[in-house]
Amino acid sequence: GHAIEVRLCAEDPASGYLPQTGRILTFDVPDAPNTRVDTGVGAGDSVPPYYDSMIAKVIAWSPSRDGAARLLARTLATARVHGVTTNRDQLVQVLEHPEFLAGHLDTGFLERHPCTEPRRSNSALSLVAAALAEQAINRAAAAVLEQVPSGWRNAPSQGQSAQFAEPDGTVRSVSYRLDRSSALASAFVDGEPVDVTAAAVTPSQVVLEGPGGRERYDILVTDTEAYVDGPDGSVVLRRVNRFPLP
């Protein structure tokens, strides 16, 4: 068979592989068959500037090289690695690249194919899930009228809204309305309606139901970012201040 190993490093390939430091908020690589993770870090640990930037080795095996590459890419894409910038997205792009899968490799591969495209949320659902998780956090922190549903008004009025910036800087707008029972009544992303309802909403997990069925999104919201992990992979969204200082 074939085995492929990647070195998951705390570095930013898009910035000349600049080493990254900071606190790891989440570190969870799926326990998939025929995969192995060698690491010495976990959630809550810090990455200091004094040592090698590698934080883990991830290995996948398959009877075929193509199968090993695809298994490893899927394992990395669905891993939850938050808090420190890593080369995870570059590794996934390399493993999925047609030239890599065809075995056309040499030491100039990354010069021809940098594989540093920023990951965008592939689905409007990721943005809706982030907005709902943010709303749940705000509601849980309410110091007054805790029993009143979020966004409640005496008379129907405008809905609630949030803005997030994609990794490439594109700002996306989410607006939504909750009904009297706090259920999701409608949702829009960049003004376009999203056919979805919310089966469950908590500050760390949102389950959305649409034409394709139910999909779960695990979310970690910090003061500045929303880390969204869903069926279409992981994306980091920067929270845009609703009331910026002039």
PDB file of C-alpha atoms in Angstrom:
ATOM      1  CA  GLY A   1       0.000   0.000   0.000  1.00  0.00           C
ATOM      2  CA  HIS A   2       0.866   3.677   0.221  1.00  0.00           C
ATOM      3  CA  ALA A   3       1.355   6.004   3.179  1.00  0.00           C
ATOM      4  CA  ILE A   4       1.682   9.787   3.061  1.00  0.00           C
ATOM      5  CA  GLU A   5       2.785  11.983   5.954  1.00  0.00           C
ATOM      6  CA  VAL A   6       2.335  15.724   6.298  1.00  0.00           C
ATOM      7  CA  ARG A   7       3.963  18.057   8.773  1.00  0.00           C
ATOM      8  CA  LEU A   8       1.381  20.389  10.296  1.00  0.00           C
ATOM      9  CA  CYS A   9       3.259  23.562  11.214  1.00  0.00           C
ATOM     10  CA  ALA A  10       2.409  26.806  12.991  1.00  0.00           C
ATOM     11  CA  GLU A  11       3.449  28.998  10.091  1.00  0.00           C
ATOM     12  CA  ASP A  12       1.813  31.123   7.404  1.00  0.00           C
ATOM     13  CA  PRO A  13       2.693  29.963   3.857  1.00  0.00           C
ATOM     14  CA  ALA A  14       1.056  33.074   2.353  1.00  0.00           C
ATOM     15  CA  SER A  15       3.490  35.285   4.310  1.00  0.00           C
ATOM     16  CA  GLY A  16       6.715  33.575   3.370  1.00  0.00           C
ATOM     17  CA  TYR A  17       6.209  30.741   5.881  1.00  0.00           C
ATOM     18  CA  LEU A  18       6.497  33.175   8.770  1.00  0.00           C
ATOM     19  CA  PRO A  19       6.402  31.182  12.042  1.00  0.00           C
ATOM     20  CA  GLN A  20       3.318  31.780  14.180  1.00  0.00           C
ATOM     21  CA  THR A  21       3.019  31.870  17.941  1.00  0.00           C
ATOM     22  CA  GLY A  22       0.108  31.978  20.332  1.00  0.00           C
ATOM     23  CA  ARG A  23      -2.364  29.830  22.205  1.00  0.00           C
ATOM     24  CA  ILE A  24      -4.040  26.822  20.588  1.00  0.00           C
ATOM     25  CA  LEU A  25      -7.761  27.160  21.284  1.00  0.00           C
ATOM     26  CA  THR A  26      -8.863  23.874  19.694  1.00  0.00           C
ATOM     27  CA  PHE A  27      -6.859  20.911  18.411  1.00  0.00           C
ATOM     28  CA  ASP A  28      -8.984  17.994  17.227  1.00  0.00           C
ATOM     29  CA  VAL A  29      -7.992  15.788  14.295  1.00  0.00           C
ATOM     30  CA  PRO A  30     -10.694  13.223  13.371  1.00  0.00           C
ATOM     31  CA  ASP A  31      -9.972   9.657  14.393  1.00  0.00           C
ATOM     32  CA  ALA A  32     -10.348   8.149  10.927  1.00  0.00           C
ATOM     33  CA  PRO A  33      -9.466   4.569   9.951  1.00  0.00           C
ATOM     34  CA  ASN A  34      -5.928   4.123   8.593  1.00  0.00           C
ATOM     35  CA  THR A  35      -4.764   7.476   9.914  1.00  0.00           C
ATOM     36  CA  ARG A  36      -2.313   8.362  12.660  1.00  0.00           C
ATOM     37  CA  VAL A  37      -1.536  11.613  14.464  1.00  0.00           C
ATOM     38  CA  ASP A  38       1.763  12.200  16.277  1.00  0.00           C
ATOM     39  CA  THR A  39       1.656  15.397  18.324  1.00  0.00           C
ATOM     40  CA  GLY A  40       2.706  16.903  21.602  1.00  0.00           C
ATOM     41  CA  VAL A  41       0.171  19.726  21.776  1.00  0.00           C
ATOM     42  CA  GLY A  42      -3.489  20.081  22.620  1.00  0.00           C
ATOM     43  CA  ALA A  43      -6.153  22.688  23.286  1.00  0.00           C
ATOM     44  CA  GLY A  44      -4.900  25.265  25.749  1.00  0.00           C
ATOM     45  CA  ASP A  45      -1.226  24.812  24.926  1.00  0.00           C
ATOM     46  CA  SER A  46       0.887  27.676  23.621  1.00  0.00           C
ATOM     47  CA  VAL A  47       3.200  27.669  20.625  1.00  0.00           C
ATOM     48  CA  PRO A  48       6.352  29.560  21.694  1.00  0.00           C
ATOM     49  CA  PRO A  49       8.941  31.134  19.383  1.00  0.00           C
ATOM     50  CA  TYR A  50      11.829  29.038  20.731  1.00  0.00           C
ATOM     51  CA  TYR A  51      11.372  25.720  18.924  1.00  0.00           C
ATOM     52  CA  ASP A  52      10.583  24.169  15.560  1.00  0.00           C
ATOM     53  CA  SER A  53       7.199  25.279  14.219  1.00  0.00           C
ATOM     54  CA  MET A  54       5.896  21.742  13.625  1.00  0.00           C
ATOM     55  CA  ILE A  55       3.007  20.876  15.939  1.00  0.00           C
ATOM     56  CA  ALA A  56       1.940  17.505  14.511  1.00  0.00           C
ATOM     57  CA  LYS A  57       2.579  14.784  11.959  1.00  0.00           C
ATOM     58  CA  VAL A  58      -0.519  13.349  10.302  1.00  0.00           C
ATOM     59  CA  ILE A  59      -0.209  10.110   8.345  1.00  0.00           C
ATOM     60  CA  ALA A  60      -2.728   8.259   6.175  1.00  0.00           C
ATOM     61  CA  TRP A  61      -2.496   4.815   4.565  1.00  0.00           C
ATOM     62  CA  SER A  62      -4.428   3.298   1.662  1.00  0.00           C
ATOM     63  CA  PRO A  63      -3.929   0.487  -0.853  1.00  0.00           C
ATOM     64  CA  SER A  64      -3.393   3.215  -3.494  1.00  0.00           C
ATOM     65  CA  ARG A  65      -1.431   6.468  -3.470  1.00  0.00           C
ATOM     66  CA  ASP A  66      -4.470   8.360  -4.733  1.00  0.00           C
ATOM     67  CA  GLY A  67      -6.559   6.921  -1.904  1.00  0.00           C
ATOM     68  CA  ALA A  68      -3.968   7.870   0.720  1.00  0.00           C
ATOM     69  CA  ALA A  69      -3.822  11.447  -0.580  1.00  0.00           C
ATOM     70  CA  ARG A  70      -7.595  11.833  -0.572  1.00  0.00           C
ATOM     71  CA  LEU A  71      -7.965  10.282   2.890  1.00  0.00           C
ATOM     72  CA  LEU A  72      -5.285  12.567   4.290  1.00  0.00           C
ATOM     73  CA  ALA A  73      -6.796  15.646   2.615  1.00  0.00           C
ATOM     74  CA  ARG A  74     -10.235  14.843   4.032  1.00  0.00           C
ATOM     75  CA  THR A  75      -8.804  14.242   7.513  1.00  0.00           C
ATOM     76  CA  LEU A  76      -6.962  17.564   7.501  1.00  0.00           C
ATOM     77  CA  ALA A  77      -9.874  19.511   5.995  1.00  0.00           C
ATOM     78  CA  THR A  78     -12.229  18.336   8.755  1.00  0.00           C
ATOM     79  CA  ALA A  79      -9.733  18.848  11.603  1.00  0.00           C
ATOM     80  CA  ARG A  80     -10.425  21.609  14.116  1.00  0.00           C
ATOM     81  CA  VAL A  81      -7.228  23.619  14.598  1.00  0.00           C
ATOM     82  CA  HIS A  82      -7.982  27.056  15.995  1.00  0.00           C
ATOM     83  CA  GLY A  83      -6.098  29.954  17.514  1.00  0.00           C
ATOM     84  CA  VAL A  84      -2.813  29.768  15.598  1.00  0.00           C
ATOM     85  CA  THR A  85      -2.327  30.095  11.850  1.00  0.00           C
ATOM     86  CA  THR A  86      -1.044  26.830  10.345  1.00  0.00           C
ATOM     87  CA  ASN A  87      -0.168  25.427   6.937  1.00  0.00           C
ATOM     88  CA  ARG A  88      -3.194  23.106   7.075  1.00  0.00           C
ATOM     89  CA  ASP A  89      -5.006  24.684   4.107  1.00  0.00           C
ATOM     90  CA  GLN A  90      -1.858  24.580   1.962  1.00  0.00           C
ATOM     91  CA  LEU A  91      -1.389  20.895   2.765  1.00  0.00           C
ATOM     92  CA  VAL A  92      -4.979  20.156   1.738  1.00  0.00           C
ATOM     93  CA  GLN A  93      -4.575  22.088  -1.516  1.00  0.00           C
ATOM     94  CA  VAL A  94      -1.361  20.220  -2.340  1.00  0.00           C
ATOM     95  CA  LEU A  95      -2.937  16.823  -1.618  1.00  0.00           C
ATOM     96  CA  GLU A  96      -5.916  17.676  -3.854  1.00  0.00           C
ATOM     97  CA  HIS A  97      -3.866  19.234  -6.672  1.00  0.00           C
ATOM     98  CA  PRO A  98      -4.093  17.343 -10.004  1.00  0.00           C
ATOM     99  CA  GLU A  99      -0.319  17.560 -10.524  1.00  0.00           C
ATOM    100  CA  PHE A 100       0.357  16.060  -7.107  1.00  0.00           C
ATOM    101  CA  LEU A 101      -2.180  13.282  -7.644  1.00  0.00           C
ATOM    102  CA  ALA A 102      -0.622  12.548 -11.041  1.00  0.00           C
ATOM    103  CA  GLY A 103       2.819  12.247  -9.428  1.00  0.00           C
ATOM    104  CA  HIS A 104       4.291  15.176 -11.356  1.00  0.00           C
ATOM    105  CA  LEU A 105       6.536  16.348  -8.537  1.00  0.00           C
ATOM    106  CA  ASP A 106       9.871  18.091  -8.250  1.00  0.00           C
ATOM    107  CA  THR A 107      11.495  20.676  -5.994  1.00  0.00           C
ATOM    108  CA  GLY A 108       9.858  23.503  -7.961  1.00  0.00           C
ATOM    109  CA  PHE A 109       6.286  22.301  -7.325  1.00  0.00           C
ATOM    110  CA  LEU A 110       5.412  25.032  -4.801  1.00  0.00           C
ATOM    111  CA  GLU A 111       6.987  27.709  -6.997  1.00  0.00           C
ATOM    112  CA  ARG A 112       4.595  26.725  -9.801  1.00  0.00           C
ATOM    113  CA  HIS A 113       1.654  25.945  -7.500  1.00  0.00           C
ATOM    114  CA  PRO A 114       1.936  27.907  -4.222  1.00  0.00           C
ATOM    115  CA  CYS A 115      -1.379  26.456  -2.953  1.00  0.00           C
ATOM    116  CA  THR A 116      -1.927  29.464  -0.703  1.00  0.00           C
ATOM    117  CA  GLU A 117      -5.445  30.417  -1.790  1.00  0.00           C
ATOM    118  CA  PRO A 118      -7.374  31.601   1.293  1.00  0.00           C
ATOM    119  CA  ARG A 119     -10.217  29.301   2.268  1.00  0.00           C
ATOM    120  CA  ARG A 120     -13.670  30.818   1.791  1.00  0.00           C
ATOM    121  CA  SER A 121     -16.848  29.548   3.340  1.00  0.00           C
ATOM    122  CA  ASN A 122     -18.221  27.317   0.588  1.00  0.00           C
ATOM    123  CA  SER A 123     -21.747  27.641   1.839  1.00  0.00           C
ATOM    124  CA  ALA A 124     -23.969  30.476   3.000  1.00  0.00           C
ATOM    125  CA  LEU A 125     -24.942  28.120   5.798  1.00  0.00           C
ATOM    126  CA  SER A 126     -21.549  28.644   7.474  1.00  0.00           C
ATOM    127  CA  LEU A 127     -22.275  32.362   7.701  1.00  0.00           C
ATOM    128  CA  VAL A 128     -25.810  31.809   8.998  1.00  0.00           C
ATOM    129  CA  ALA A 129     -24.491  29.375  11.605  1.00  0.00           C
ATOM    130  CA  ALA A 130     -21.847  31.881  12.760  1.00  0.00           C
ATOM    131  CA  ALA A 131     -24.463  34.630  13.096  1.00  0.00           C
ATOM    132  CA  LEU A 132     -26.811  32.397  15.098  1.00  0.00           C
ATOM    133  CA  ALA A 133     -24.014  31.259  17.423  1.00  0.00           C
ATOM    134  CA  GLU A 134     -23.038  34.892  17.979  1.00  0.00           C
ATOM    135  CA  GLN A 135     -26.680  35.693  18.785  1.00  0.00           C
ATOM    136  CA  ALA A 136     -26.836  32.780  21.252  1.00  0.00           C
ATOM    137  CA  ILE A 137     -23.711  34.056  23.018  1.00  0.00           C
ATOM    138  CA  ASN A 138     -25.177  37.559  23.295  1.00  0.00           C
ATOM    139  CA  ARG A 139     -28.456  36.165  24.635  1.00  0.00           C
ATOM    140  CA  ALA A 140     -26.687  33.980  27.210  1.00  0.00           C
ATOM    141  CA  ALA A 141     -24.761  37.002  28.454  1.00  0.00           C
ATOM    142  CA  ALA A 142     -27.863  39.189  28.852  1.00  0.00           C
ATOM    143  CA  ALA A 143     -27.991  40.743  32.307  1.00  0.00           C
ATOM    144  CA  VAL A 144     -31.627  41.887  32.104  1.00  0.00           C
ATOM    145  CA  LEU A 145     -34.838  40.398  30.695  1.00  0.00           C
ATOM    146  CA  GLU A 146     -33.175  36.998  30.348  1.00  0.00           C
ATOM    147  CA  GLN A 147     -36.530  35.333  29.705  1.00  0.00           C
ATOM    148  CA  VAL A 148     -37.309  37.501  26.674  1.00  0.00           C
ATOM    149  CA  PRO A 149     -36.524  35.829  23.312  1.00  0.00           C
ATOM    150  CA  SER A 150     -33.626  37.303  21.374  1.00  0.00           C
ATOM    151  CA  GLY A 151     -34.629  40.133  19.063  1.00  0.00           C
ATOM    152  CA  TRP A 152     -38.155  40.298  20.497  1.00  0.00           C
ATOM    153  CA  ARG A 153     -40.183  43.403  19.677  1.00  0.00           C
ATOM    154  CA  ASN A 154     -43.739  44.464  20.473  1.00  0.00           C
ATOM    155  CA  ALA A 155     -44.412  44.929  16.777  1.00  0.00           C
ATOM    156  CA  PRO A 156     -42.687  43.137  13.889  1.00  0.00           C
ATOM    157  CA  SER A 157     -39.798  45.239  12.649  1.00  0.00           C
ATOM    158  CA  GLN A 158     -36.400  44.723  11.047  1.00  0.00           C
ATOM    159  CA  GLY A 159     -34.509  41.521  11.661  1.00  0.00           C
ATOM    160  CA  GLN A 160     -31.123  41.033  13.272  1.00  0.00           C
ATOM    161  CA  SER A 161     -27.849  41.279  11.392  1.00  0.00           C
ATOM    162  CA  ALA A 162     -24.153  40.507  11.537  1.00  0.00           C
ATOM    163  CA  GLN A 163     -21.135  40.969   9.307  1.00  0.00           C
ATOM    164  CA  PHE A 164     -18.092  38.753   8.859  1.00  0.00           C
ATOM    165  CA  ALA A 165     -14.942  39.121   6.785  1.00  0.00           C
ATOM    166  CA  GLU A 166     -13.726  36.124   4.807  1.00  0.00           C
ATOM    167  CA  PRO A 167      -9.997  35.191   4.928  1.00  0.00           C
ATOM    168  CA  ASP A 168      -9.481  37.127   1.674  1.00  0.00           C
ATOM    169  CA  GLY A 169     -11.019  40.258   3.206  1.00  0.00           C
ATOM    170  CA  THR A 170     -14.439  40.030   1.527  1.00  0.00           C
ATOM    171  CA  VAL A 171     -17.112  41.289   3.928  1.00  0.00           C
ATOM    172  CA  ARG A 172     -20.302  39.206   4.004  1.00  0.00           C
ATOM    173  CA  SER A 173     -23.600  40.345   5.507  1.00  0.00           C
ATOM    174  CA  VAL A 174     -26.051  38.070   7.270  1.00  0.00           C
ATOM    175  CA  SER A 175     -29.563  39.101   8.292  1.00  0.00           C
ATOM    176  CA  TYR A 176     -32.147  36.902   9.936  1.00  0.00           C
ATOM    177  CA  ARG A 177     -35.439  37.013  11.765  1.00  0.00           C
ATOM    178  CA  LEU A 178     -36.566  34.891  14.686  1.00  0.00           C
ATOM    179  CA  ASP A 179     -40.247  34.205  15.300  1.00  0.00           C
ATOM    180  CA  ARG A 180     -42.029  34.559  18.653  1.00  0.00           C
ATOM    181  CA  SER A 181     -40.725  31.178  19.800  1.00  0.00           C
ATOM    182  CA  SER A 182     -37.106  32.129  18.914  1.00  0.00           C
ATOM    183  CA  ALA A 183     -37.154  29.782  15.908  1.00  0.00           C
ATOM    184  CA  LEU A 184     -35.399  30.920  12.734  1.00  0.00           C
ATOM    185  CA  ALA A 185     -38.091  32.359  10.467  1.00  0.00           C
ATOM    186  CA  SER A 186     -35.928  33.697   7.625  1.00  0.00           C
ATOM    187  CA  ALA A 187     -32.276  34.227   6.732  1.00  0.00           C
ATOM    188  CA  PHE A 188     -30.409  36.204   4.071  1.00  0.00           C
ATOM    189  CA  VAL A 189     -26.738  36.285   3.069  1.00  0.00           C
ATOM    190  CA  ASP A 190     -25.653  39.346   1.079  1.00  0.00           C
ATOM    191  CA  GLY A 191     -29.336  40.036   0.451  1.00  0.00           C
ATOM    192  CA  GLU A 192     -30.043  36.595  -1.026  1.00  0.00           C
ATOM    193  CA  PRO A 193     -32.557  34.359   0.808  1.00  0.00           C
ATOM    194  CA  VAL A 194     -31.261  31.114   2.314  1.00  0.00           C
ATOM    195  CA  ASP A 195     -33.731  28.224   2.453  1.00  0.00           C
ATOM    196  CA  VAL A 196     -32.938  26.932   5.911  1.00  0.00           C
ATOM    197  CA  THR A 197     -34.356  26.497   9.396  1.00  0.00           C
ATOM    198  CA  ALA A 198     -32.503  25.967  12.671  1.00  0.00           C
ATOM    199  CA  ALA A 199     -33.019  22.645  14.407  1.00  0.00           C
ATOM    200  CA  ALA A 200     -30.764  23.593  17.334  1.00  0.00           C
ATOM    201  CA  VAL A 201     -28.744  26.661  18.334  1.00  0.00           C
ATOM    202  CA  THR A 202     -26.203  26.963  21.136  1.00  0.00           C
ATOM    203  CA  PRO A 203     -23.160  29.236  21.522  1.00  0.00           C
ATOM    204  CA  SER A 204     -20.896  26.406  20.313  1.00  0.00           C
ATOM    205  CA  GLN A 205     -23.041  24.356  17.924  1.00  0.00           C
ATOM    206  CA  VAL A 206     -25.718  25.090  15.330  1.00  0.00           C
ATOM    207  CA  VAL A 207     -27.749  22.469  13.473  1.00  0.00           C
ATOM    208  CA  LEU A 208     -29.342  23.761  10.280  1.00  0.00           C
ATOM    209  CA  GLU A 209     -31.956  22.000   8.180  1.00  0.00           C
ATOM    210  CA  GLY A 210     -32.354  22.728   4.489  1.00  0.00           C
ATOM    211  CA  PRO A 211     -33.355  20.968   1.267  1.00  0.00           C
ATOM    212  CA  GLY A 212     -30.331  18.668   1.599  1.00  0.00           C
ATOM    213  CA  GLY A 213     -31.115  17.599   5.149  1.00  0.00           C
ATOM    214  CA  ARG A 214     -29.555  18.444   8.496  1.00  0.00           C
ATOM    215  CA  GLU A 215     -26.010  19.716   8.794  1.00  0.00           C
ATOM    216  CA  ARG A 216     -24.081  20.382  12.016  1.00  0.00           C
ATOM    217  CA  TYR A 217     -21.708  23.278  12.499  1.00  0.00           C
ATOM    218  CA  ASP A 218     -19.306  23.417  15.444  1.00  0.00           C
ATOM    219  CA  ILE A 219     -18.416  27.009  16.225  1.00  0.00           C
ATOM    220  CA  LEU A 220     -15.904  28.772  18.416  1.00  0.00           C
ATOM    221  CA  VAL A 221     -16.477  32.504  18.760  1.00  0.00           C
ATOM    222  CA  THR A 222     -13.725  34.715  20.199  1.00  0.00           C
ATOM    223  CA  ASP A 223     -13.585  38.477  20.599  1.00  0.00           C
ATOM    224  CA  THR A 224     -12.365  38.878  17.020  1.00  0.00           C
ATOM    225  CA  GLU A 225     -13.048  35.636  15.090  1.00  0.00           C
ATOM    226  CA  ALA A 226     -15.649  32.968  14.496  1.00  0.00           C
ATOM    227  CA  TYR A 227     -14.169  29.528  13.744  1.00  0.00           C
ATOM    228  CA  VAL A 228     -16.742  27.484  11.835  1.00  0.00           C
ATOM    229  CA  ASP A 229     -16.326  23.744  11.236  1.00  0.00           C
ATOM    230  CA  GLY A 230     -18.992  22.120   9.088  1.00  0.00           C
ATOM    231  CA  PRO A 231     -19.596  19.601   6.313  1.00  0.00           C
ATOM    232  CA  ASP A 232     -17.734  21.805   3.823  1.00  0.00           C
ATOM    233  CA  GLY A 233     -14.627  22.080   5.991  1.00  0.00           C
ATOM    234  CA  SER A 234     -13.280  24.741   8.316  1.00  0.00           C
ATOM    235  CA  VAL A 235     -13.246  28.499   7.826  1.00  0.00           C
ATOM    236  CA  VAL A 236     -12.129  31.424   9.983  1.00  0.00           C
ATOM    237  CA  LEU A 237     -14.388  34.462   9.789  1.00  0.00           C
ATOM    238  CA  ARG A 238     -13.360  37.803  11.255  1.00  0.00           C
ATOM    239  CA  ARG A 239     -16.146  39.461  13.202  1.00  0.00           C
ATOM    240  CA  VAL A 240     -16.895  42.954  11.885  1.00  0.00           C
ATOM    241  CA  ASN A 241     -17.724  45.508  14.557  1.00  0.00           C
ATOM    242  CA  ARG A 242     -21.299  46.711  14.137  1.00  0.00           C
ATOM    243  CA  PHE A 243     -20.461  50.067  15.719  1.00  0.00           C
ATOM    244  CA  PRO A 244     -16.889  50.977  14.713  1.00  0.00           C
ATOM    245  CA  LEU A 245     -15.253  54.027  16.216  1.00  0.00           C
ATOM    246  CA  PRO A 246     -15.238  57.002  13.791  1.00  0.00           C
TER     247      PRO A 246
END
